[in-house]
Amino acid sequence: MADNDIMLDIRGLHASVGDIEILKGIDLQVKAGEVHAIMGPNGAGKSTLAATLAGRDNISVTQGSLTFDGEDLVPMTPEERSWKGIFLGFQYPVEIPGLSNANFMKAAVNEHRKQRGLGPVSAVEFLRMMKEKMALVEMDSSFSSRAVNAGFSGGEKKRNEVFQMAMLDPRLSILDESDSGLDVDALRIVGTGVDKLRRPDNATILITHYQRLLDYIVPDFIHVLYKGRIVMTGGKELAREIEDRGYDWIINTL
Amino acid sequence: METLELKEGGMKLRIEAGCSRSLLVMQQSDGVYPVDITLEQDASLDLAFIVLGDVRVDNSLSVNLVGRGATCRLRGLWLLGGKADVKFDVRMNHETGYCTSEQIFKGICSGSARSDFFGLIKVAPDAQKTDARQQCHNLLLTDDARANAKPQLEIYADDVICTHGATVGRLNDDELFYMRSRGISLDEAKRIQLTVFAAGALDIVPEDVSAGLEGWIEAISR
Ligand SMILES: Nc1ncnc2c1ncn2[C@@H]1O[C@H](COP(=O)(O)OP(=O)(O)OP(=O)(O)O)[C@@H](O)[C@H]1O
Ligand SMILES: [Mg+2]
């Protein structure tokens, strides 16, 4: 039986892109207040799992179940999942030329408010929010008038993802390689920024290849994803071991 | 920007030396409109076409840059639905040197609408230092919508800049998913994408005119 404080409950999840099965039976339970890290070699299915949780429509769930706060996620649109409090930080954030970051966030914030029966955010309040959340990731205010991710450097895009996360105050954040391509200072800024957003009532899934990010946001569990399955789960020390020894020693025992 | 009513029988317009005009053509009913425009020395023209709805419109436009230093900025935006059938035949004739032309066309077709764009840039042998640019981009929102865009260059001078680009595409799924993952509803995400797309052809148009298109964009995005 489902435990009452389980926020995200993934059971026996299989998912395909077209005819190709990529997730081959995933079980994962995430409770409020927890941080889970997912590691695994390139092509293991980490981003596919993240996109499945966010409701990407080219991925179909073929078996198993996916619930969030006890509600079935599978039939929900991406926007409904966002309204419920799921946030995906993209491995490859999308550029939207012609749409300013500020207008993008205003549209998003207002839709979230609408779902809660609130009117549009006031200009003053919105500016205050933008300023506060940009400060969290030390983003220059000039980024608010620039087109969404257009021409941003790799690191700037990742900071922009965490900024958006802060603006939307999600209950479950799935950050797909938010640490990739960051210089050491940016990594510290993103890491401490995400850590500051932790609360007992929210949860975080960090997809990463490196131990470094986990120095800032210490995970409760680390899962190793390989060929569409979680093949090992351990504590925070597993990251260092993987960094030292790679994945072969795990794969060879399968 | 003044509003220009086109006449079905054909229309000639001359912008005299050193003069500048800024004209807006709004088309919401059927018709065949040949237009012939001549720009004299240092004349400048901003001309925008906006074609809306379920209409059958056949525009053939020729712009003749006959005096040195003439400048033409030409824009076209069509937002079509139903069984609309819109043709644009544009001939930009650089007959003499040191003239500039910049054309930006954007079309959105839904329902079973179709649009055909043909754009010729012709640069005469002694029209050196010509700067002629043309873009025509189309979005199809339904399987039955059609768009053709055929640019053509005829260049007989060597010291010129001429560029053109034509595309026919669909809404960008990656952008839509990105917006939706932030809680922006599908309808709103489409509306934003179409607004941003259309804005590229509205840079010379007053803000109240582009704001007036919101309802059309919303209607077409559903
Ligand atoms: N649209 C698609 N069409 C075909 N194959 C796909 C598609 N999307 C993902 N795949 C395949 O699914 C597998 C898992 O991809 P995924 O992006 O989830 O890996 P990942 O674990 O995130 O890898 P990385 O560490 O490189 O980011 C890969 O083999 C990939 O090629
Ligand atoms: Mg990935």
mmCIF file of N, CA and C and ligand atoms in Angstrom, chain A residues 17 20 22 40-49 58 91 177 209, ligand 1:
data_model
loop_
_atom_site.group_PDB
_atom_site.id
_atom_site.type_symbol
_atom_site.label_atom_id
_atom_site.label_comp_id
_atom_site.label_asym_id
_atom_site.label_seq_id
_atom_site.Cartn_x
_atom_site.Cartn_y
_atom_site.Cartn_z
ATOM 1 N N VAL A 17 9.716 5.636 -26.753
ATOM 2 C CA VAL A 17 9.674 6.714 -27.748
ATOM 3 C C VAL A 17 9.467 6.013 -29.072
ATOM 4 N N ILE A 20 10.576 2.291 -29.691
ATOM 5 C CA ILE A 20 11.758 1.927 -28.908
ATOM 6 C C ILE A 20 11.472 2.070 -27.422
ATOM 7 N N ILE A 22 12.522 2.603 -23.835
ATOM 8 C CA ILE A 22 13.707 3.209 -23.217
ATOM 9 C C ILE A 22 13.716 3.004 -21.704
ATOM 10 N N GLY A 40 24.228 7.744 -13.901
ATOM 11 C CA GLY A 40 24.183 6.642 -14.860
ATOM 12 C C GLY A 40 24.850 7.054 -16.141
ATOM 13 N N PRO A 41 25.354 6.071 -16.896
ATOM 14 C CA PRO A 41 26.096 6.386 -18.120
ATOM 15 C C PRO A 41 25.229 7.086 -19.169
ATOM 16 N N ASN A 42 25.878 7.691 -20.133
ATOM 17 C CA ASN A 42 25.175 8.345 -21.230
ATOM 18 C C ASN A 42 24.223 7.358 -21.897
ATOM 19 N N GLY A 43 23.035 7.829 -22.200
ATOM 20 C CA GLY A 43 22.078 6.997 -22.910
ATOM 21 C C GLY A 43 21.315 6.028 -22.027
ATOM 22 N N ALA A 44 21.505 6.115 -20.700
ATOM 23 C CA ALA A 44 20.850 5.180 -19.785
ATOM 24 C C ALA A 44 19.336 5.391 -19.726
ATOM 25 N N GLY A 45 18.902 6.631 -19.997
ATOM 26 C CA GLY A 45 17.466 6.933 -19.938
ATOM 27 C C GLY A 45 17.120 7.967 -18.886
ATOM 28 N N LYS A 46 18.098 8.667 -18.353
ATOM 29 C CA LYS A 46 17.857 9.638 -17.289
ATOM 30 C C LYS A 46 16.956 10.786 -17.773
ATOM 31 N N SER A 47 17.329 11.358 -18.919
ATOM 32 C CA SER A 47 16.529 12.471 -19.440
ATOM 33 C C SER A 47 15.150 11.995 -19.878
ATOM 34 N N THR A 48 15.099 10.769 -20.354
ATOM 35 C CA THR A 48 13.801 10.223 -20.757
ATOM 36 C C THR A 48 12.890 10.072 -19.533
ATOM 37 N N LEU A 49 13.468 9.628 -18.424
ATOM 38 C CA LEU A 49 12.682 9.531 -17.191
ATOM 39 C C LEU A 49 12.192 10.915 -16.778
ATOM 40 N N ASN A 58 5.853 12.899 -26.778
ATOM 41 C CA ASN A 58 6.364 11.847 -27.683
ATOM 42 C C ASN A 58 6.825 10.595 -26.921
ATOM 43 N N GLN A 91 17.956 19.550 -19.483
ATOM 44 C CA GLN A 91 19.372 19.349 -19.806
ATOM 45 C C GLN A 91 19.776 20.306 -20.930
ATOM 46 N N GLU A 177 20.878 17.543 -15.190
ATOM 47 C CA GLU A 177 22.229 18.041 -15.439
ATOM 48 C C GLU A 177 22.295 19.565 -15.359
ATOM 49 N N HIS A 209 26.170 13.807 -13.495
ATOM 50 C CA HIS A 209 27.275 12.885 -13.768
ATOM 51 C C HIS A 209 28.384 13.006 -12.728
HETATM 52 N N1 LIG C 1 13.275 10.740 -29.610
HETATM 53 C C1 LIG C 1 14.076 9.669 -29.530
HETATM 54 N N2 LIG C 1 14.154 8.811 -30.559
HETATM 55 C C2 LIG C 1 14.944 7.713 -30.491
HETATM 56 N N3 LIG C 1 15.714 7.418 -29.448
HETATM 57 C C3 LIG C 1 15.663 8.228 -28.396
HETATM 58 C C4 LIG C 1 14.858 9.407 -28.366
HETATM 59 N N4 LIG C 1 15.024 10.021 -27.201
HETATM 60 C C5 LIG C 1 15.915 9.276 -26.522
HETATM 61 N N5 LIG C 1 16.297 8.204 -27.239
HETATM 62 C C6 LIG C 1 17.282 7.186 -26.834
HETATM 63 O O1 LIG C 1 16.992 6.786 -25.536
HETATM 64 C C7 LIG C 1 18.177 6.520 -24.821
HETATM 65 C C8 LIG C 1 18.174 7.278 -23.522
HETATM 66 O O2 LIG C 1 18.335 8.665 -23.783
HETATM 67 P P1 LIG C 1 18.388 9.734 -22.635
HETATM 68 O O3 LIG C 1 18.495 11.068 -23.257
HETATM 69 O O4 LIG C 1 17.266 9.496 -21.697
HETATM 70 O O5 LIG C 1 19.760 9.350 -21.927
HETATM 71 P P2 LIG C 1 20.503 10.027 -20.692
HETATM 72 O O6 LIG C 1 20.628 8.983 -19.657
HETATM 73 O O7 LIG C 1 19.834 11.292 -20.321
HETATM 74 O O8 LIG C 1 21.939 10.309 -21.313
HETATM 75 P P3 LIG C 1 22.965 11.544 -21.104
HETATM 76 O O9 LIG C 1 23.745 11.230 -19.888
HETATM 77 O O10 LIG C 1 23.828 11.464 -22.319
HETATM 78 O O11 LIG C 1 22.186 12.803 -21.033
HETATM 79 C C9 LIG C 1 19.328 6.897 -25.751
HETATM 80 O O12 LIG C 1 19.820 5.728 -26.339
HETATM 81 C C10 LIG C 1 18.680 7.767 -26.776
HETATM 82 O O13 LIG C 1 19.322 7.692 -28.024
#
